[in-house]
Short mmCIF file of C-alpha atoms and ligand atoms in Angstrom, two decimals:
data_model
loop_
_atom_site.label_atom_id
_atom_site.label_comp_id
_atom_site.label_asym_id
_atom_site.label_seq_id
_atom_site.Cartn_x
_atom_site.Cartn_y
_atom_site.Cartn_z
CA MET A 14 82.82 161.34 81.43
CA ASN A 15 83.35 162.41 77.87
CA SER A 16 85.02 159.49 76.66
CA PRO A 17 82.47 157.40 74.75
CA LEU A 18 84.05 154.19 76.20
CA ILE A 19 83.25 155.14 79.71
CA ARG A 20 79.94 156.43 79.13
CA CYS A 21 79.14 153.21 77.15
CA PHE A 22 80.59 151.09 80.33
CA LEU A 23 78.05 153.06 82.96
CA ASN A 24 75.16 152.54 80.49
CA SER A 25 75.67 149.31 79.70
CA SER A 26 72.92 146.70 80.96
CA PRO A 27 73.11 143.57 78.95
CA LYS A 28 69.62 142.87 79.27
CA TRP A 29 69.70 141.29 75.50
CA LYS A 30 69.03 137.56 75.32
CA ARG A 31 69.26 135.17 72.69
CA SER A 32 66.37 134.91 70.24
CA SER A 33 65.33 132.90 67.62
CA PHE A 34 66.40 133.95 64.04
CA LYS A 35 63.13 132.99 62.55
CA GLU A 36 60.44 135.74 62.14
CA ARG A 37 57.50 136.00 64.80
CA PRO A 38 54.53 133.96 64.13
CA MET A 39 52.63 137.45 64.31
CA ASP A 40 54.50 138.35 61.09
CA HIS A 41 52.14 135.97 59.36
CA HIS A 42 48.72 136.89 58.27
CA ASP A 43 45.59 134.46 58.37
CA HIS A 44 44.03 135.55 55.06
CA HIS A 45 45.71 132.89 53.31
CA HIS A 46 43.61 130.40 54.77
CA HIS A 47 40.26 131.90 54.13
CA GLY A 48 41.56 132.72 50.54
CA THR A 49 42.71 129.13 50.08
CA ASN A 50 39.52 127.47 50.92
CA ARG A 51 37.34 129.82 48.51
CA ILE A 52 39.98 128.98 45.51
CA GLY A 53 39.18 125.14 46.45
CA ILE A 54 35.75 125.69 45.99
CA THR A 55 36.37 128.05 42.73
CA ILE A 56 38.25 124.79 41.51
CA ALA A 57 35.78 122.43 41.77
CA LEU A 58 33.07 124.96 39.80
CA ASN A 59 35.11 125.29 37.17
CA LEU A 60 35.61 121.54 36.62
CA ILE A 61 31.86 121.33 36.14
CA ILE A 62 31.74 124.32 33.69
CA THR A 63 34.89 122.47 31.82
CA VAL A 64 32.73 118.94 31.85
CA ALA A 65 29.70 120.49 30.77
CA GLN A 66 31.10 122.64 28.16
CA VAL A 67 33.17 119.55 26.49
CA VAL A 68 30.09 117.30 26.42
CA GLY A 69 27.92 120.16 25.06
CA GLY A 70 30.56 121.36 22.50
CA LEU A 71 30.62 117.94 21.07
CA VAL A 72 26.59 117.44 20.95
CA SER A 73 26.17 120.85 19.45
CA GLY A 74 29.44 121.04 16.80
CA SER A 75 30.16 124.48 18.56
CA LEU A 76 34.08 125.24 18.01
CA SER A 77 33.38 128.19 20.49
CA LEU A 78 32.08 126.27 23.18
CA LEU A 79 35.11 123.49 23.14
CA SER A 80 37.64 126.44 23.16
CA ASP A 81 35.83 127.68 25.99
CA ALA A 82 36.04 124.44 27.75
CA ALA A 83 39.65 124.34 26.76
CA HIS A 84 39.74 127.86 28.32
CA ASN A 85 38.11 126.56 31.64
CA PHE A 86 40.45 123.90 31.75
CA SER A 87 43.41 125.79 31.84
CA ASP A 88 41.50 127.90 34.51
CA VAL A 89 41.50 124.59 36.63
CA ILE A 90 45.08 124.26 36.03
CA ALA A 91 45.90 128.12 36.91
CA LEU A 92 43.69 127.88 40.14
CA VAL A 93 45.41 124.48 41.22
CA VAL A 94 48.57 126.49 40.92
CA SER A 95 47.02 129.61 42.92
CA TYR A 96 45.83 127.08 45.37
CA ILE A 97 49.06 125.58 46.20
CA GLY A 98 50.97 128.58 46.30
CA GLY A 99 48.38 129.90 48.65
CA VAL A 100 49.21 126.62 51.02
CA ILE A 101 52.82 126.71 50.48
CA SER A 102 53.26 130.35 51.14
CA VAL A 103 52.06 130.18 54.71
CA LYS A 104 54.52 127.61 55.85
CA PRO A 105 56.75 128.66 58.75
CA SER A 106 59.96 130.15 57.86
CA THR A 107 63.03 127.89 59.12
CA ASP A 108 66.69 128.88 59.99
CA ALA A 109 67.72 128.07 56.44
CA LYS A 110 64.70 129.45 54.98
CA THR A 111 64.48 132.66 56.62
CA PHE A 112 61.50 134.04 54.49
CA GLY A 113 59.71 130.65 54.31
CA TYR A 114 57.81 130.15 51.35
CA LYS A 115 56.11 133.45 51.23
CA ARG A 116 57.11 134.13 47.59
CA ALA A 117 55.53 131.02 46.32
CA GLU A 118 52.21 133.10 46.12
CA ILE A 119 53.98 135.50 43.63
CA ILE A 120 55.32 132.73 41.52
CA ALA A 121 51.68 131.38 41.54
CA ALA A 122 50.23 134.73 40.55
CA LEU A 123 53.05 134.89 37.79
CA THR A 124 52.03 131.46 36.41
CA ASN A 125 48.33 132.27 36.73
CA VAL A 126 48.72 135.80 34.70
CA VAL A 127 50.96 133.95 32.28
CA SER A 128 48.32 131.32 31.31
CA VAL A 129 45.40 134.32 31.06
CA MET A 130 47.49 135.89 28.44
CA PHE A 131 48.37 132.50 26.69
CA ILE A 132 44.29 131.90 26.76
CA GLY A 133 43.87 135.49 25.38
CA VAL A 134 46.11 135.12 22.51
CA THR A 135 44.69 131.74 21.69
CA ILE A 136 40.81 133.04 21.54
CA LEU A 137 42.13 135.81 19.28
CA VAL A 138 44.17 133.25 17.00
CA GLU A 139 40.72 131.21 16.77
CA ALA A 140 38.69 134.26 16.16
CA VAL A 141 40.68 135.20 13.26
CA LYS A 142 40.73 131.78 11.91
CA ARG A 143 36.93 131.57 12.16
CA VAL A 144 36.68 134.88 9.87
CA GLY A 145 34.90 134.01 6.44
CA ASP A 146 34.49 130.23 7.69
CA PRO A 147 31.20 130.52 9.88
CA VAL A 148 30.13 126.79 11.21
CA LYS A 149 26.64 126.07 12.04
CA VAL A 150 26.08 124.97 15.49
CA ASN A 151 23.02 123.95 17.72
CA SER A 152 22.38 127.22 19.13
CA SER A 153 20.28 126.37 22.13
CA VAL A 154 23.00 124.17 23.68
CA VAL A 155 25.30 127.46 23.31
CA ILE A 156 22.70 129.54 25.39
CA TRP A 157 22.30 127.17 28.17
CA LEU A 158 25.62 126.18 28.71
CA ALA A 159 26.45 129.59 28.31
CA ALA A 160 23.99 130.61 31.25
CA LEU A 161 25.75 127.66 32.93
CA SER A 162 29.00 129.15 33.01
CA ILE A 163 27.54 132.68 33.87
CA VAL A 164 26.02 130.91 37.13
CA MET A 165 29.07 129.40 37.87
CA ASN A 166 31.86 132.16 37.29
CA GLY A 167 29.31 134.43 39.08
CA LEU A 168 29.06 132.19 41.93
CA SER A 169 32.98 131.99 41.88
CA VAL A 170 33.46 136.09 41.92
CA LEU A 171 31.40 136.10 45.16
CA ILE A 172 32.83 133.72 46.59
CA ILE A 173 36.29 135.10 45.93
CA GLN A 174 35.50 138.65 46.10
CA LYS A 175 36.23 139.50 49.81
CA PRO A 176 39.87 138.81 49.91
CA SER A 177 40.72 140.10 46.43
CA LYS A 178 42.13 143.62 47.73
CA ASN A 179 44.74 142.57 49.90
CA ASN A 180 46.14 139.38 48.08
CA LEU A 181 47.87 139.64 44.59
CA ASN A 182 47.44 135.64 44.27
CA ILE A 183 43.57 136.00 45.04
CA ARG A 184 43.30 139.24 42.88
CA SER A 185 44.70 137.55 40.14
CA ALA A 186 42.21 134.60 40.39
CA TYR A 187 39.47 137.10 40.80
CA LEU A 188 40.05 139.20 37.84
CA HIS A 189 40.54 135.94 35.66
CA LEU A 190 36.70 134.45 37.08
CA PHE A 191 35.15 137.91 36.37
CA THR A 192 36.47 138.20 32.70
CA ASP A 193 35.54 134.62 32.34
CA MET A 194 31.94 135.62 33.42
CA LEU A 195 32.09 138.40 30.61
CA THR A 196 33.20 135.81 28.26
CA SER A 197 30.02 133.75 28.91
CA VAL A 198 27.57 136.47 28.58
CA ALA A 199 29.11 137.59 25.08
CA VAL A 200 28.67 133.67 24.13
CA MET A 201 25.27 133.72 25.19
CA ALA A 202 24.51 136.64 23.58
CA SER A 203 25.75 135.34 20.19
CA GLY A 204 24.16 132.22 20.77
CA ILE A 205 20.78 134.17 20.85
CA ALA A 206 21.79 136.16 17.90
CA MET A 207 22.58 132.72 16.16
CA ALA A 208 19.26 131.54 16.98
CA LEU A 209 17.01 134.28 15.81
CA TRP A 210 18.93 135.46 13.01
CA GLN A 211 22.07 133.13 12.51
CA TRP A 212 24.33 135.75 12.72
CA TYR A 213 27.72 133.63 13.14
CA TRP A 214 29.87 136.55 12.39
CA LEU A 215 28.88 138.23 15.83
CA ASP A 216 30.70 135.15 17.76
CA THR A 217 34.12 136.23 16.16
CA VAL A 218 33.56 139.92 16.44
CA LEU A 219 32.78 139.10 20.46
CA SER A 220 35.79 136.76 20.76
CA VAL A 221 38.05 139.41 19.55
CA ALA A 222 36.80 142.00 21.76
CA ILE A 223 36.94 140.05 24.76
CA SER A 224 40.50 138.28 24.22
CA VAL A 225 41.98 141.86 23.52
CA TYR A 226 40.52 143.15 26.70
CA LEU A 227 41.85 140.04 28.62
CA ILE A 228 45.29 140.55 27.63
CA ALA A 229 45.49 144.01 28.13
CA THR A 230 43.95 143.37 31.61
CA SER A 231 46.64 141.07 32.32
CA PHE A 232 49.33 143.37 31.80
CA LYS A 233 48.94 145.30 34.57
CA LEU A 234 48.75 142.37 37.04
CA LEU A 235 52.06 140.90 35.01
CA SER A 236 53.82 144.05 35.66
CA ALA A 237 52.87 144.15 39.54
CA THR A 238 54.08 140.57 40.00
CA LEU A 239 57.33 141.23 37.92
CA SER A 240 57.85 144.41 39.92
CA ILE A 241 58.27 142.11 42.83
CA LEU A 242 60.43 139.30 41.50
CA MET A 243 62.84 142.17 40.42
CA LEU A 244 62.92 143.76 43.56
CA PHE A 245 61.68 146.94 42.74
CA ALA A 246 60.23 149.27 45.48
CA PRO A 247 56.59 149.11 46.26
CA SER A 248 54.98 151.69 44.05
CA GLN A 249 53.49 154.01 47.33
CA TYR A 250 57.57 154.46 48.07
CA ASP A 251 58.61 157.89 47.47
CA PRO A 252 62.48 157.89 48.20
CA ASP A 253 63.11 161.57 48.19
CA LYS A 254 60.27 161.97 50.97
CA LEU A 255 61.83 159.62 53.39
CA MET A 256 65.32 160.60 53.07
CA LYS A 257 64.43 164.08 53.67
CA LEU A 258 62.56 162.86 56.78
CA ILE A 259 65.35 160.63 58.41
CA GLY A 260 67.87 163.73 57.33
CA ALA A 261 65.56 165.84 59.21
CA VAL A 262 66.60 164.33 62.18
CA ASP A 263 68.98 166.05 64.32
CA GLU A 264 71.57 163.16 64.72
CA VAL A 265 71.59 161.87 61.36
CA LEU A 266 74.28 163.26 58.82
CA ASP A 267 73.45 161.31 56.08
CA VAL A 268 71.93 157.69 54.40
CA HIS A 269 73.32 156.00 51.86
CA HIS A 270 73.06 152.25 50.49
CA VAL A 271 69.36 152.12 50.70
CA HIS A 272 67.30 148.99 49.62
CA ALA A 273 63.42 149.12 49.45
CA TRP A 274 61.59 146.28 48.14
CA GLN A 275 58.88 144.12 48.35
CA LEU A 276 58.87 140.40 49.87
CA THR A 277 55.20 139.96 48.99
CA ASP A 278 52.56 142.62 47.74
CA THR A 279 51.52 143.11 51.45
CA GLN A 280 55.15 143.07 53.13
CA PHE A 281 57.58 145.95 52.55
CA HIS A 282 61.35 145.70 53.55
CA PHE A 283 63.79 148.24 53.81
CA GLU A 284 67.49 148.55 54.66
CA GLY A 285 69.91 151.10 54.98
CA HIS A 286 73.14 152.86 56.30
CA VAL A 287 72.66 155.92 58.48
CA VAL A 288 75.45 157.80 59.53
CA ILE A 289 75.17 159.61 62.73
CA ARG A 290 76.90 162.89 63.96
CA GLU A 291 78.26 161.92 67.23
CA ASP A 292 79.98 158.67 68.57
CA LEU A 293 77.56 157.52 70.37
CA CYS A 294 77.72 153.99 72.36
CA LEU A 295 75.64 151.29 71.57
CA SER A 296 72.84 151.27 74.20
CA GLU A 297 72.61 155.14 73.41
CA THR A 298 71.46 154.58 69.70
CA VAL A 299 68.47 152.16 70.76
CA GLU A 300 66.19 155.40 71.19
CA LEU A 301 67.27 157.19 68.18
CA ARG A 302 67.38 153.84 65.80
CA LYS A 303 63.62 153.59 66.97
CA ARG A 304 62.77 157.06 65.92
CA ILE A 305 64.10 156.82 62.55
CA LYS A 306 62.41 153.20 62.39
CA ASP A 307 59.24 154.64 62.95
CA LEU A 308 59.53 157.17 60.40
CA ILE A 309 60.59 154.20 57.92
CA ARG A 310 57.55 152.41 59.13
CA LYS A 311 55.00 155.02 58.54
CA GLN A 312 55.71 154.89 55.04
CA GLY A 313 54.44 151.36 54.91
CA PHE A 314 57.77 149.33 55.80
CA SER A 315 57.21 146.41 57.85
CA HIS A 316 60.63 145.18 58.28
CA VAL A 317 63.47 147.54 58.49
CA THR A 318 66.98 147.21 59.29
CA LEU A 319 69.12 150.12 60.06
CA GLU A 320 73.11 150.07 60.19
CA LEU A 321 74.42 152.93 62.21
CA GLU A 322 77.53 154.47 61.31
CA TYR A 323 80.17 157.04 62.52
CA GLU A 324 82.62 158.62 60.34
CA ARG A 325 83.54 155.19 58.49
CA CYS A 326 81.59 152.70 56.51
CA VAL A 327 82.11 149.19 57.36
CA ASP A 328 81.46 148.43 53.62
CA GLY A 329 84.14 151.01 52.29
CA ASP A 330 82.82 153.37 49.51
CA CYS A 331 79.34 152.13 49.48
CA THR A 332 78.98 154.31 46.02
CA LYS A 333 80.92 151.97 44.35
CA GLU A 334 78.67 149.02 45.41
CA ASN A 335 76.70 147.16 43.11
CA ASP A 336 73.96 145.76 45.29
ZN1 ZN B 417 39.32 131.72 32.57
ZN1 ZN B 418 77.77 152.95 54.69
ZN1 ZN B 419 73.06 146.45 49.13
#
């Protein structure tokens, strides 16, 4: 009875059945649907702001209004990219596209954040150009259109606020709209100052401050997006802690060839080789594997793949592997 082969034969009960390689529909979250609808409304609001500011900029001769219109127009493009990203990423996976299109929203978020940084630099350059060369503008048009922009962007922020915590894509759009609202507040304040005291320099100073803030906040989001694309482990992941937890399981001798990464900002994957002390037969490893997987899942990983090994690693010397 000590031979593993006999034990395995006695224990064996081939209950497994062939199942699809696709991920279960349960794995898909439905918050994207709400998020994309909200983005659709903000696209419409931004289009209205853009048209109003182009007309207002031409009528008043205000360069700041025209550049703000250019900004809002690139917002529309960025939001359309986000919208498409949100729609595509919920498409189901296939046998050939095993992850579906989940990374589409990461690519959309990257496009969005890069566009914000580009706009920030453009405003900064424009502001520097205006130093010592103030232009007289119709300040009341600036004030009214800035007020309209505050209302529209404020509305967009309220619409998009709810899903902003669990979705990088929506969060990037939210951050963008919020800084846009601050921009409009500054534009309105400078419009009032221009009307009262002809303080044209104030507009330049505010533009510099806002664009620097815009660039700085974008860096955080850019780093989060790039971390996912680079397959870095989620920031919550503590490798030493998890290795200790798995190592503390009696049956476990060693853990190696570990990969921990993020598919999206909410879905974490873990894979690794676990060497066990005893030459258990497959049916006996079910409970052990579940126990180890539960340890890993408690650390936030939703997709865990383990290769259980005894004495010899099938990949040869794992430490020499590069992937
Ligand atoms: Zn914007
Ligand atoms: Zn191995
Ligand atoms: Zn590997």
